[in-house]
Amino acid sequence: MQKLLDMITAKMQQAFADAGYDAAFGRVTVSNRPDLCEYQCNGALSAAKQYKCAPIAIANAVAEKLDKADFSMIEAVMPGFINLKLSDAFLQAYLEEMRSAEDFGIEKFGAGHTVVVDYGGANVAKPLHIGHLRPAIIGESLKRLHKFFGYHTIGDIHLGDWGLQMGLIIAELQERQPDLPYFDLDYTGEYPKESPFTLSELEEIYPTASSKKTDPVFAEKAHTATFELQQGRRGYRAIWDHIMGVSLPDLHRIYDLLDVHFEKWLGESDADPYIPGMIEDLKTKGHAVESSGALVFPVAEEGDKKEMPPCILVKSDGSAIYATTDLATMVQRMQDWQPDKMLYVTDKRQNLHFEQIFRAAKKGGIVRAETELEHVGHGTMNGADGKPFKTRDGGVLRLEALINDMTEFVRAKVVENKIVDETEVEDTTDKIALAALKYGDLSNQPTKDYNFDLERFAAFEGNTGPYILYTIVRIKSILARYGAWEHLPIQVPANIYAKDLMLAITKAGPALEAALKTSSPNMICAYIYDLAGAANKFYHETRILTEEDKALQAGYISLIGLAKRILETCIDLLGFSAPEKM
Ligand code: ARG
């Protein structure tokens, strides 16, 4: 379906042409003076310069040519603006088409294209902490948004499962339990099925080992263990399997709490088999060169405004690092999925890393020249006081603890306000808490830092997730009391509140498209905040259920029904859903 603004622009361009002027001047914009008009065209002002006459004369001539059926107001005003209001008939026809089309008639321009969204970024053996919230929920939203526009989407968590943290755990385990068969090079039997550690033990082993990194002897052991693991030492692979076996179910569990789901749970380790071939290829092409014992890929370009260090492919100790596995992962993705686009959602402090590997991938022919590579670097979530988020004892807060805090806060409200029957408390609480958490985050531009403010995010009024849910729930209850509404056509006389709501509805497609093109879920939030505001205003100011004119009532109902469906679609793209009651 054509965008409303494009349709009006086409009409305006035709009017310019009919009046004898260049059609290109007929660009229409949403009015910046909603008190005066809904749309406006300032083209006569520019045209006046070319045609050397008064702008108002052109504006008048063009206004004459516009079709009166489409507009309830066409005004040429000094010095030469054309102000427009849409007619009921025109707007109704447009909304009716949106209502009856699939997904509101929004064009699926991603059809036939594949996008990989690399997000989440969890590291095995380390519990998810609050730093993992943003990449998980921004990535999930961007993935859903791409899917909505018809892309074939593959969300890949790209687990950190292959680096030094693995060597640290192995080294620490060896110090604690040197007699385990995993460390005996002569052992040829089967290794025990049972893990030598539980999840909570593992969560203690890793930080202990990590704190010993400054001890040169221990660090050396950990590096060697990492290297040997990557070389395929049997006993170490078996420990690695245990680490994965213990860690993954817990990661799944927490991402499930956030309603974040990955199509692929691949990790750095899965890229490992692609490394030797890739290195050979880059050497042959002359991209990989020796530099003080390491193998590097220079990526600096003439005109660089900042220092651009080379991408390190193999360290002097022979081990592969972050950049290596990321490049090898691209080899795998291109081979298996041929994506047109790869989107990476991580902390923006990783900017340089992605600039380096994107350059290397293009120069080295790992991806095609036209493959889109984008890094969505997000800012930090701080505490309500604007300072880095810390637990009371100064540690890093676990993601699960943050989710629990929000859930408990919301549950108390749900219980206290007797919102739902006891049996529905949990489900309602979870939905509201998730909306509070996600909307609180996603309503900020991804690159910006923001302050986590539990009470503000969970408030039922203001620009919050719960407010959006509340609007949906209110509409649902009106619809439920009315009866079957799904088939009712849009037929509403546009009183001012209805008209604002109708205009807001027409902006769904453009808002979602802009959010996708700039990787900004915050644009979806801004849009639904406006839409929810218009819907609220409309049903407060309009007698709907008590309206005696049945045809009119049906028109009202169909209008709020459409608003509800758009709101529900948008919150699904943000990654949450509405309860039945609130
Ligand atoms: N595991 C990484 C970290 O903790 C994030 C991974 C992001 N994805 C990627 N392809 N590099 O920083």
Coordinates of C-alpha atoms and ligand atoms in Angstrom, one line a residue:
M1 CA 0.0 0.0 0.0
Q2 CA 1.3 3.4 -0.9
K3 CA 2.2 5.7 2.1
L4 CA -0.3 8.4 2.8
L5 CA 2.3 11.1 2.4
D6 CA 3.4 9.8 -0.9
M7 CA -0.2 9.7 -2.1
I8 CA -0.8 13.3 -1.1
T9 CA 2.5 14.3 -2.6
A10 CA 1.5 12.6 -5.9
K11 CA -1.7 14.6 -5.9
M12 CA 0.1 17.8 -5.2
Q13 CA 2.7 17.1 -7.9
Q14 CA -0.1 16.6 -10.4
A15 CA -1.7 19.9 -9.4
F16 CA 1.6 21.7 -9.9
A17 CA 1.9 20.1 -13.4
D18 CA -1.8 20.9 -14.2
A19 CA -1.2 24.5 -13.2
G20 CA 1.8 24.6 -15.6
Y21 CA 4.6 24.3 -13.1
D22 CA 7.3 21.7 -12.6
A23 CA 5.8 18.8 -10.6
A24 CA 9.0 18.4 -8.6
F25 CA 7.9 21.4 -6.5
G26 CA 4.9 19.5 -5.1
R27 CA 6.5 18.0 -2.1
V28 CA 4.1 17.6 0.9
T29 CA 5.1 17.3 4.5
V30 CA 3.3 16.7 7.7
S31 CA 2.3 20.1 9.1
N32 CA 4.5 21.6 11.8
R33 CA 1.4 23.6 12.8
P34 CA -1.2 21.0 13.6
D35 CA -3.5 23.8 14.8
L36 CA -3.7 25.2 11.3
C37 CA -3.6 22.2 9.1
E38 CA -2.6 18.5 8.8
Y39 CA -0.3 18.6 5.8
Q40 CA 1.4 21.4 4.0
C41 CA 3.3 22.2 0.8
N42 CA 5.9 24.9 0.6
G43 CA 6.8 24.2 -3.0
A44 CA 5.3 27.5 -4.3
L45 CA 8.0 29.4 -2.4
S46 CA 10.8 27.7 -4.3
A47 CA 8.9 27.7 -7.6
A48 CA 8.5 31.4 -7.3
K49 CA 12.2 31.9 -7.7
Q50 CA 12.3 29.8 -10.8
Y51 CA 9.2 31.3 -12.4
K52 CA 9.9 34.8 -11.2
C53 CA 6.5 35.5 -9.9
A54 CA 4.8 35.9 -6.5
P55 CA 4.6 32.6 -4.5
I56 CA 1.0 33.2 -3.5
A57 CA 0.0 33.4 -7.2
I58 CA 1.5 29.9 -7.7
A59 CA 0.0 28.6 -4.5
N60 CA -3.5 29.8 -5.6
A61 CA -3.2 28.4 -9.0
V62 CA -2.1 25.0 -7.7
A63 CA -4.8 25.0 -5.0
E64 CA -7.4 25.4 -7.7
K65 CA -6.2 22.2 -9.4
L66 CA -6.4 19.9 -6.3
D67 CA -9.4 17.6 -6.2
K68 CA -11.9 18.9 -3.6
A69 CA -13.1 15.4 -2.8
D70 CA -9.8 14.5 -1.2
F71 CA -9.5 17.5 1.1
S72 CA -11.8 19.2 3.6
M73 CA -9.6 22.3 3.5
I74 CA -7.2 23.6 0.8
E75 CA -5.8 27.0 1.7
A76 CA -3.2 29.1 -0.1
V77 CA -1.9 31.4 2.6
M78 CA 0.7 34.2 2.5
P79 CA 3.5 34.2 1.5
G80 CA 2.8 31.1 -0.5
F81 CA 2.1 28.0 1.7
I82 CA -0.6 25.5 0.7
N83 CA -2.3 24.2 3.9
L84 CA -4.3 21.0 3.7
K85 CA -6.8 19.0 5.7
L86 CA -7.9 15.6 4.5
S87 CA -11.5 14.8 3.8
D88 CA -13.3 12.2 5.8
A89 CA -14.0 10.2 2.6
F90 CA -10.3 10.1 1.7
L91 CA -9.1 9.2 5.1
Q92 CA -11.7 6.6 5.6
A93 CA -10.9 4.9 2.4
Y94 CA -7.3 4.9 3.3
L95 CA -7.9 3.4 6.8
E96 CA -10.3 0.9 5.4
E97 CA -7.6 -0.4 3.1
M98 CA -5.2 -0.6 6.0
R99 CA -7.7 -2.4 8.1
S100 CA -8.5 -5.1 5.5
A101 CA -5.0 -5.6 4.2
E102 CA -2.5 -8.0 5.8
D103 CA -0.2 -6.2 8.3
F104 CA -2.0 -2.9 7.5
G105 CA -0.8 -2.9 3.9
I106 CA 2.8 -2.1 4.9
E107 CA 5.1 -2.9 2.1
K108 CA 7.4 -6.0 2.8
F109 CA 10.5 -4.6 1.2
G110 CA 12.7 -7.2 2.9
A111 CA 11.2 -10.1 1.1
G112 CA 13.8 -12.4 -0.5
H113 CA 16.6 -11.0 1.7
T114 CA 18.3 -12.6 4.6
V115 CA 19.6 -10.8 7.7
V116 CA 21.7 -12.3 10.5
V117 CA 21.2 -10.5 13.8
D118 CA 24.1 -11.2 16.1
Y119 CA 23.0 -10.2 19.6
G120 CA 22.9 -11.4 23.2
G121 CA 26.6 -11.9 23.4
A122 CA 26.5 -14.2 26.4
N123 CA 29.6 -15.8 27.6
V124 CA 29.4 -19.3 29.0
A125 CA 30.5 -20.0 32.6
K126 CA 29.7 -16.4 33.5
P127 CA 26.3 -15.5 34.7
L128 CA 24.4 -12.9 32.7
H129 CA 24.7 -9.5 34.3
I130 CA 22.9 -6.3 33.7
G131 CA 25.3 -5.4 30.8
H132 CA 23.6 -8.2 28.8
L133 CA 20.1 -6.6 29.0
R134 CA 20.5 -4.1 26.3
P135 CA 22.0 -6.2 23.5
A136 CA 19.4 -8.9 24.3
I137 CA 16.3 -6.7 24.0
I138 CA 17.5 -4.3 21.3
G139 CA 18.7 -7.2 19.2
E140 CA 15.4 -9.1 19.7
S141 CA 13.4 -6.1 18.7
L142 CA 15.5 -5.4 15.6
K143 CA 15.2 -9.0 14.6
R144 CA 11.4 -9.0 14.9
L145 CA 11.2 -5.7 13.0
H146 CA 13.2 -7.2 10.1
K147 CA 11.0 -10.2 10.1
F148 CA 7.9 -8.0 10.0
F149 CA 9.3 -6.3 6.8
G150 CA 9.6 -9.7 5.2
Y151 CA 13.3 -10.5 5.8
H152 CA 14.3 -14.0 6.5
T153 CA 15.9 -13.5 9.9
I154 CA 18.4 -15.6 11.8
G155 CA 19.2 -14.5 15.3
D156 CA 22.6 -15.9 16.5
I157 CA 23.7 -15.5 20.0
H158 CA 27.4 -15.9 19.2
L159 CA 28.4 -17.3 22.5
G160 CA 31.7 -16.4 24.1
D161 CA 32.8 -20.1 24.5
W162 CA 36.3 -20.2 23.1
G163 CA 38.5 -17.7 24.7
L164 CA 40.7 -17.3 27.7
Q165 CA 37.9 -17.7 30.1
M166 CA 37.8 -21.4 29.2
G167 CA 41.6 -21.8 29.8
L168 CA 41.2 -20.0 33.1
I169 CA 38.5 -22.5 34.3
I170 CA 40.6 -25.4 33.1
A171 CA 43.7 -24.2 35.0
E172 CA 41.7 -23.5 38.1
L173 CA 40.0 -26.9 38.0
Q174 CA 43.4 -28.5 37.6
E175 CA 44.7 -26.8 40.8
R176 CA 41.7 -27.9 42.7
Q177 CA 41.3 -31.4 41.4
P178 CA 44.6 -32.4 39.7
D179 CA 43.6 -36.1 39.8
L180 CA 40.7 -35.8 37.4
P181 CA 41.2 -38.0 34.3
Y182 CA 40.8 -34.9 32.1
F183 CA 44.3 -33.8 33.0
D184 CA 46.0 -37.2 32.5
L185 CA 47.5 -37.2 29.0
D186 CA 47.8 -41.0 29.1
Y187 CA 44.2 -41.5 29.9
T188 CA 42.5 -43.1 26.9
G189 CA 39.2 -44.3 28.4
E190 CA 35.8 -42.6 28.3
Y191 CA 35.5 -39.5 30.5
P192 CA 32.8 -39.3 33.2
K193 CA 29.3 -38.3 32.0
E194 CA 28.8 -36.4 35.2
S195 CA 30.2 -32.8 35.4
P196 CA 33.0 -32.3 37.9
F197 CA 31.2 -29.0 38.9
T198 CA 27.7 -27.7 39.4
L199 CA 26.4 -24.4 38.0
S200 CA 27.0 -22.6 41.3
E201 CA 30.5 -24.1 41.6
L202 CA 31.2 -23.0 38.1
E203 CA 30.0 -19.5 38.8
E204 CA 32.5 -19.4 41.7
I205 CA 35.4 -21.1 39.8
Y206 CA 35.4 -18.5 37.0
P207 CA 35.7 -15.3 39.0
T208 CA 38.3 -16.9 41.3
A209 CA 40.4 -18.0 38.3
S210 CA 39.9 -14.6 36.7
S211 CA 41.2 -12.8 39.8
K212 CA 44.4 -14.9 39.5
K213 CA 45.2 -13.5 36.0
T214 CA 47.8 -11.2 37.5
D215 CA 49.8 -14.2 38.8
P216 CA 52.2 -14.9 35.9
V217 CA 52.5 -18.6 36.6
F218 CA 48.8 -19.1 36.7
A219 CA 48.2 -16.8 33.7
E220 CA 50.7 -18.9 31.7
K221 CA 48.9 -22.1 32.6
A222 CA 45.6 -20.6 31.5
H223 CA 47.0 -19.4 28.2
T224 CA 48.5 -22.8 27.5
A225 CA 45.2 -24.5 28.4
T226 CA 43.3 -22.1 26.1
F227 CA 45.7 -22.9 23.3
E228 CA 45.6 -26.7 23.9
L229 CA 41.8 -26.6 24.0
Q230 CA 41.7 -24.8 20.7
Q231 CA 44.2 -27.4 19.3
G232 CA 41.8 -30.1 20.4
R233 CA 43.3 -31.7 23.5
R234 CA 40.9 -34.5 24.3
G235 CA 40.6 -34.0 28.1
Y236 CA 40.1 -30.3 27.7
R237 CA 37.4 -30.7 25.1
A238 CA 35.7 -33.0 27.6
I239 CA 35.9 -30.3 30.3
W240 CA 34.6 -27.8 27.8
D241 CA 31.6 -30.0 27.1
H242 CA 30.8 -30.0 30.8
I243 CA 31.1 -26.3 31.0
M244 CA 28.7 -26.0 28.1
G245 CA 26.3 -28.6 29.5
V246 CA 26.1 -26.8 32.9
S247 CA 26.0 -23.3 31.5
L248 CA 23.7 -23.4 28.5
P249 CA 20.4 -24.4 30.3
D250 CA 20.8 -21.5 32.6
L251 CA 21.4 -19.1 29.7
H252 CA 18.3 -20.4 28.0
R253 CA 16.3 -20.0 31.2
I254 CA 17.2 -16.3 31.6
Y255 CA 16.7 -15.4 28.0
D256 CA 13.3 -17.1 28.2
L257 CA 12.4 -14.8 31.0
L258 CA 13.0 -11.9 28.7
D259 CA 11.1 -13.5 25.8
V260 CA 14.3 -13.4 23.8
H261 CA 14.9 -16.3 21.5
F262 CA 17.7 -17.2 19.2
E263 CA 17.4 -19.3 16.1
K264 CA 21.0 -20.3 16.4
W265 CA 23.1 -20.9 19.5
L266 CA 26.4 -20.9 17.7
G267 CA 29.5 -19.7 19.4
E268 CA 33.1 -18.7 18.8
S269 CA 34.0 -22.4 19.0
D270 CA 31.8 -23.1 16.0
A271 CA 33.9 -20.7 14.0
D272 CA 37.1 -22.6 14.8
P273 CA 37.0 -25.1 11.9
Y274 CA 36.9 -22.2 9.5
I275 CA 40.0 -20.4 10.8
P276 CA 42.8 -22.4 9.1
G277 CA 41.2 -22.1 5.6
M278 CA 40.4 -18.5 6.1
I279 CA 44.0 -17.7 7.3
E280 CA 45.4 -19.6 4.3
D281 CA 43.2 -17.7 1.9
L282 CA 44.1 -14.3 3.5
K283 CA 47.8 -15.2 3.3
T284 CA 47.5 -16.1 -0.4
K285 CA 45.7 -12.9 -1.2
G286 CA 48.5 -11.0 0.6
H287 CA 46.2 -9.6 3.3
A288 CA 47.6 -11.5 6.3
V289 CA 51.1 -10.4 7.2
E290 CA 53.6 -11.1 9.9
S291 CA 54.1 -8.4 12.6
S292 CA 56.3 -9.0 15.6
G293 CA 55.5 -12.7 15.7
A294 CA 51.8 -12.3 15.2
L295 CA 49.8 -12.5 12.0
V296 CA 47.8 -9.4 11.3
F297 CA 45.5 -7.9 8.6
P298 CA 46.3 -4.2 8.1
V299 CA 43.0 -2.3 7.6
A300 CA 44.1 1.4 7.8
E301 CA 43.0 3.5 4.9
E302 CA 44.2 6.8 3.5
G303 CA 42.2 9.6 4.9
D304 CA 41.5 7.8 8.3
K305 CA 40.9 10.4 10.9
K306 CA 41.9 8.2 13.8
E307 CA 44.3 5.5 14.3
M308 CA 43.2 2.2 12.8
P309 CA 45.3 -0.6 14.2
P310 CA 45.6 -3.8 12.1
C311 CA 43.2 -6.7 12.9
I312 CA 45.1 -9.4 14.8
L313 CA 44.4 -12.8 13.3
V314 CA 46.8 -15.0 15.2
K315 CA 48.6 -13.9 18.3
S316 CA 52.3 -14.6 18.8
D317 CA 51.4 -17.6 21.1
G318 CA 49.4 -19.1 18.2
S319 CA 46.0 -18.6 19.7
A320 CA 43.0 -17.1 17.9
I321 CA 41.3 -14.1 19.4
Y322 CA 38.0 -12.2 19.2
A323 CA 38.6 -10.7 15.8
T324 CA 39.7 -14.1 14.3
T325 CA 36.6 -15.9 15.5
D326 CA 34.3 -13.1 14.3
L327 CA 35.8 -13.2 10.8
A328 CA 35.7 -16.9 10.7
T329 CA 32.1 -16.7 11.8
M330 CA 31.4 -14.5 8.8
V331 CA 32.9 -17.2 6.6
Q332 CA 30.5 -19.7 8.1
R333 CA 27.5 -17.4 7.7
M334 CA 28.2 -16.6 4.1
Q335 CA 28.7 -20.2 3.3
D336 CA 25.6 -21.5 5.1
W337 CA 23.1 -18.7 4.9
Q338 CA 24.3 -16.2 2.3
P339 CA 22.9 -13.2 4.2
D340 CA 22.5 -9.8 2.6
K341 CA 22.9 -8.1 5.9
M342 CA 24.6 -8.8 9.2
L343 CA 23.6 -6.7 12.2
Y344 CA 25.7 -6.8 15.4
V345 CA 24.3 -5.5 18.6
T346 CA 26.9 -4.9 21.3
D347 CA 28.2 -2.3 23.7
K348 CA 29.3 0.8 21.7
R349 CA 32.7 0.5 23.3
Q350 CA 33.3 -2.3 20.8
N351 CA 33.1 0.1 17.9
L352 CA 36.7 -0.1 16.9
H353 CA 36.6 -3.9 16.8
F354 CA 33.7 -3.9 14.4
E355 CA 35.2 -1.2 12.2
Q356 CA 38.3 -3.3 11.9
I357 CA 36.6 -6.6 11.2
F358 CA 34.1 -5.0 8.7
R359 CA 37.0 -3.6 6.8
A360 CA 38.9 -6.8 6.9
A361 CA 35.8 -8.8 5.8
K362 CA 35.3 -6.5 2.8
K363 CA 39.0 -6.2 1.8
G364 CA 39.6 -9.9 2.3
G365 CA 36.5 -10.9 0.2
I366 CA 35.0 -12.8 3.2
V367 CA 31.7 -11.1 2.5
R368 CA 30.5 -9.7 -0.8
A369 CA 31.0 -6.0 -1.7
E370 CA 27.3 -5.4 -1.3
T371 CA 26.8 -7.3 2.0
E372 CA 25.6 -4.8 4.5
L373 CA 27.5 -4.9 7.8
E374 CA 26.2 -2.8 10.6
H375 CA 27.2 -2.4 14.2
V376 CA 24.5 -1.2 16.5
G377 CA 26.6 0.0 19.4
H378 CA 24.5 0.7 22.5
G379 CA 25.1 2.9 25.5
T380 CA 25.3 2.0 29.1
M381 CA 22.4 1.4 31.5
N382 CA 23.2 3.3 34.7
G383 CA 21.5 3.3 38.1
A384 CA 18.7 5.7 38.9
D385 CA 21.3 8.2 40.2
G386 CA 23.1 8.2 36.9
K387 CA 26.1 6.3 38.3
P388 CA 27.2 2.9 37.1
F389 CA 24.9 0.2 38.3
K390 CA 26.3 -1.7 41.3
T391 CA 24.9 -4.0 43.9
R392 CA 25.0 -2.8 47.5
D393 CA 28.3 -4.6 48.1
G394 CA 29.8 -3.0 45.0
G395 CA 29.5 -6.0 42.7
V396 CA 28.0 -6.4 39.3
L397 CA 24.2 -7.0 39.4
R398 CA 23.0 -10.2 37.9
L399 CA 20.5 -9.8 35.1
E400 CA 18.2 -12.3 36.9
A401 CA 18.3 -10.1 40.0
L402 CA 17.3 -7.1 38.0
I403 CA 14.4 -9.0 36.4
N404 CA 13.3 -10.2 39.8
D405 CA 13.4 -6.7 41.3
M406 CA 11.1 -5.4 38.6
T407 CA 8.8 -8.4 38.8
E408 CA 8.4 -8.1 42.6
F409 CA 7.8 -4.4 42.4
V410 CA 5.1 -5.0 39.8
R411 CA 3.6 -7.9 41.6
A412 CA 3.1 -5.8 44.7
K413 CA 1.1 -3.3 42.6
V414 CA -1.0 -6.0 40.9
V415 CA -1.8 -7.6 44.2
E416 CA -2.5 -4.3 46.1
N417 CA -4.7 -2.9 43.4
K418 CA -6.6 -6.2 43.1
I419 CA -6.2 -6.0 39.3
V420 CA -6.8 -9.7 38.6
D421 CA -7.9 -12.9 40.2
E422 CA -5.3 -14.7 42.2
T423 CA -4.8 -17.3 39.4
E424 CA -3.8 -14.6 37.0
V425 CA -1.5 -12.6 39.2
E426 CA 1.7 -14.3 37.9
D427 CA 0.9 -14.0 34.2
T428 CA -0.3 -10.4 34.5
T429 CA 2.7 -9.5 36.6
D430 CA 5.2 -11.0 34.1
K431 CA 3.7 -9.2 31.2
I432 CA 3.6 -5.8 32.9
A433 CA 7.1 -6.2 34.3
L434 CA 8.5 -7.2 30.9
A435 CA 6.8 -4.2 29.3
A436 CA 8.3 -1.9 32.0
L437 CA 11.8 -3.3 31.5
K438 CA 11.8 -3.4 27.8
Y439 CA 10.0 -0.1 27.0
G440 CA 12.1 1.6 29.7
D441 CA 15.2 0.6 27.7
L442 CA 13.9 0.6 24.1
S443 CA 12.4 4.1 24.4
N444 CA 15.9 5.4 24.5
Q445 CA 18.0 5.8 21.4
P446 CA 20.3 2.7 21.5
T447 CA 23.5 4.7 21.4
K448 CA 22.5 6.8 24.4
D449 CA 23.2 5.9 28.0
Y450 CA 20.1 5.9 30.3
N451 CA 19.2 5.5 33.9
F452 CA 17.3 2.5 35.1
D453 CA 14.5 3.8 37.2
L454 CA 12.3 0.9 38.4
E455 CA 9.4 3.1 39.7
R456 CA 9.3 5.4 36.7
F457 CA 9.5 2.4 34.2
A458 CA 6.7 0.5 36.0
A459 CA 4.4 3.5 36.3
F460 CA 1.0 3.1 34.7
E461 CA 1.0 6.7 33.5
G462 CA 3.5 8.6 31.5
N463 CA 5.7 7.4 28.6
T464 CA 6.0 3.8 29.9
G465 CA 5.4 0.3 28.8
P466 CA 2.6 -0.3 31.3
Y467 CA 0.8 2.8 30.0
I468 CA 0.8 1.4 26.5
L469 CA -0.5 -1.9 27.9
Y470 CA -3.1 -0.1 29.8
T471 CA -4.4 1.6 26.7
I472 CA -4.6 -1.7 24.9
V473 CA -6.4 -3.4 27.8
R474 CA -8.9 -0.5 28.0
I475 CA -9.7 -0.9 24.3
K476 CA -9.9 -4.6 24.6
S477 CA -12.5 -4.3 27.3
I478 CA -14.6 -1.9 25.2
L479 CA -14.4 -4.3 22.3
A480 CA -15.4 -7.2 24.5
R481 CA -18.4 -5.4 25.8
Y482 CA -19.5 -4.5 22.3
G483 CA -19.2 -8.0 20.7
A484 CA -17.9 -9.0 17.3
W485 CA -16.0 -6.1 15.8
E486 CA -13.3 -7.6 13.5
H487 CA -15.4 -7.4 10.3
L488 CA -16.7 -3.8 10.8
P489 CA -15.5 -1.4 8.1
I490 CA -13.9 2.0 9.0
Q491 CA -16.7 4.5 8.7
V492 CA -16.2 7.3 11.1
P493 CA -17.2 11.0 10.8
A494 CA -13.9 12.6 11.7
N495 CA -14.6 14.7 14.7
I496 CA -11.4 16.2 16.0
Y497 CA -10.5 13.2 18.3
A498 CA -11.4 10.6 15.7
K499 CA -9.4 12.5 13.2
D500 CA -6.3 12.7 15.3
L501 CA -6.5 9.0 15.9
M502 CA -7.1 8.3 12.2
L503 CA -4.1 10.4 11.3
A504 CA -2.0 8.7 13.9
I505 CA -3.0 5.3 12.5
T506 CA -1.8 6.3 9.0
K507 CA 1.7 6.9 10.3
A508 CA 2.3 3.3 11.4
G509 CA 4.0 2.1 8.3
P510 CA 6.4 5.2 8.0
A511 CA 7.3 4.9 11.7
L512 CA 8.1 1.2 11.5
E513 CA 10.1 1.7 8.3
A514 CA 12.1 4.6 9.9
A515 CA 12.8 2.4 12.9
L516 CA 14.1 -0.4 10.7
K517 CA 16.2 1.8 8.5
T518 CA 18.0 3.5 11.4
S519 CA 18.0 0.5 13.7
S520 CA 16.1 2.5 16.3
P521 CA 13.4 0.7 18.2
N522 CA 12.9 4.0 20.1
M523 CA 11.0 5.2 17.0
I524 CA 8.5 2.5 17.5
C525 CA 8.1 3.6 21.1
A526 CA 7.7 7.3 20.2
Y527 CA 5.1 6.3 17.6
I528 CA 3.0 4.1 19.9
Y529 CA 3.1 6.7 22.6
D530 CA 1.5 9.2 20.2
L531 CA -0.9 6.5 19.0
A532 CA -1.9 5.5 22.5
G533 CA -2.4 9.1 23.4
A534 CA -4.7 9.7 20.5
A535 CA -6.6 6.5 21.3
N536 CA -7.0 7.5 24.9
K537 CA -8.2 11.0 24.0
F538 CA -10.7 9.5 21.6
Y539 CA -12.3 7.1 23.9
H540 CA -12.4 9.5 26.8
E541 CA -14.1 12.2 24.8
T542 CA -16.5 10.0 22.8
R543 CA -19.5 8.0 24.1
I544 CA -18.9 4.7 22.5
L545 CA -20.8 2.0 24.3
T546 CA -23.8 4.2 25.0
E547 CA -24.0 5.7 21.5
E548 CA -27.5 5.2 20.2
D549 CA -26.7 5.6 16.5
K550 CA -25.7 2.0 15.8
A551 CA -23.9 2.8 12.5
L552 CA -21.9 5.5 14.2
Q553 CA -21.1 3.2 17.1
A554 CA -19.9 0.5 14.7
G555 CA -17.6 3.0 13.1
Y556 CA -16.1 4.0 16.4
I557 CA -15.6 0.4 17.4
S558 CA -13.9 -0.4 14.1
L559 CA -11.6 2.6 14.6
I560 CA -10.4 1.6 18.1
G561 CA -10.2 -2.0 16.9
L562 CA -7.7 -1.0 14.3
A563 CA -5.8 1.1 16.8
K564 CA -5.6 -1.8 19.1
R565 CA -4.3 -4.2 16.4
I566 CA -1.6 -1.7 15.5
L567 CA -0.6 -1.2 19.1
E568 CA -0.4 -5.0 19.6
T569 CA 1.7 -5.4 16.5
C570 CA 4.1 -2.7 17.6
I571 CA 4.6 -4.0 21.2
D572 CA 5.2 -7.5 19.7
L573 CA 8.0 -5.8 17.6
L574 CA 9.4 -4.4 20.8
G575 CA 9.2 -7.9 22.4
F576 CA 6.3 -7.8 24.9
S577 CA 2.6 -8.4 25.0
A578 CA -0.5 -7.2 26.8
P579 CA -2.4 -9.0 29.5
E580 CA -6.2 -9.3 29.4
K581 CA -6.8 -7.1 32.5
M582 CA -4.9 -4.4 34.2
Ligands
ARG1 N1 30.7 -12.2 23.9 C1 31.0 -10.9 23.6 C2 31.2 -10.0 24.8 O1 30.9 -10.4 25.9 C3 29.9 -10.3 22.7 C4 29.8 -10.9 21.4 C5 29.1 -10.0 20.4 N2 29.1 -10.6 19.0 C6 30.1 -10.7 18.2 N3 29.9 -11.3 17.1 N4 31.3 -10.2 18.5 O2 31.7 -8.9 24.6

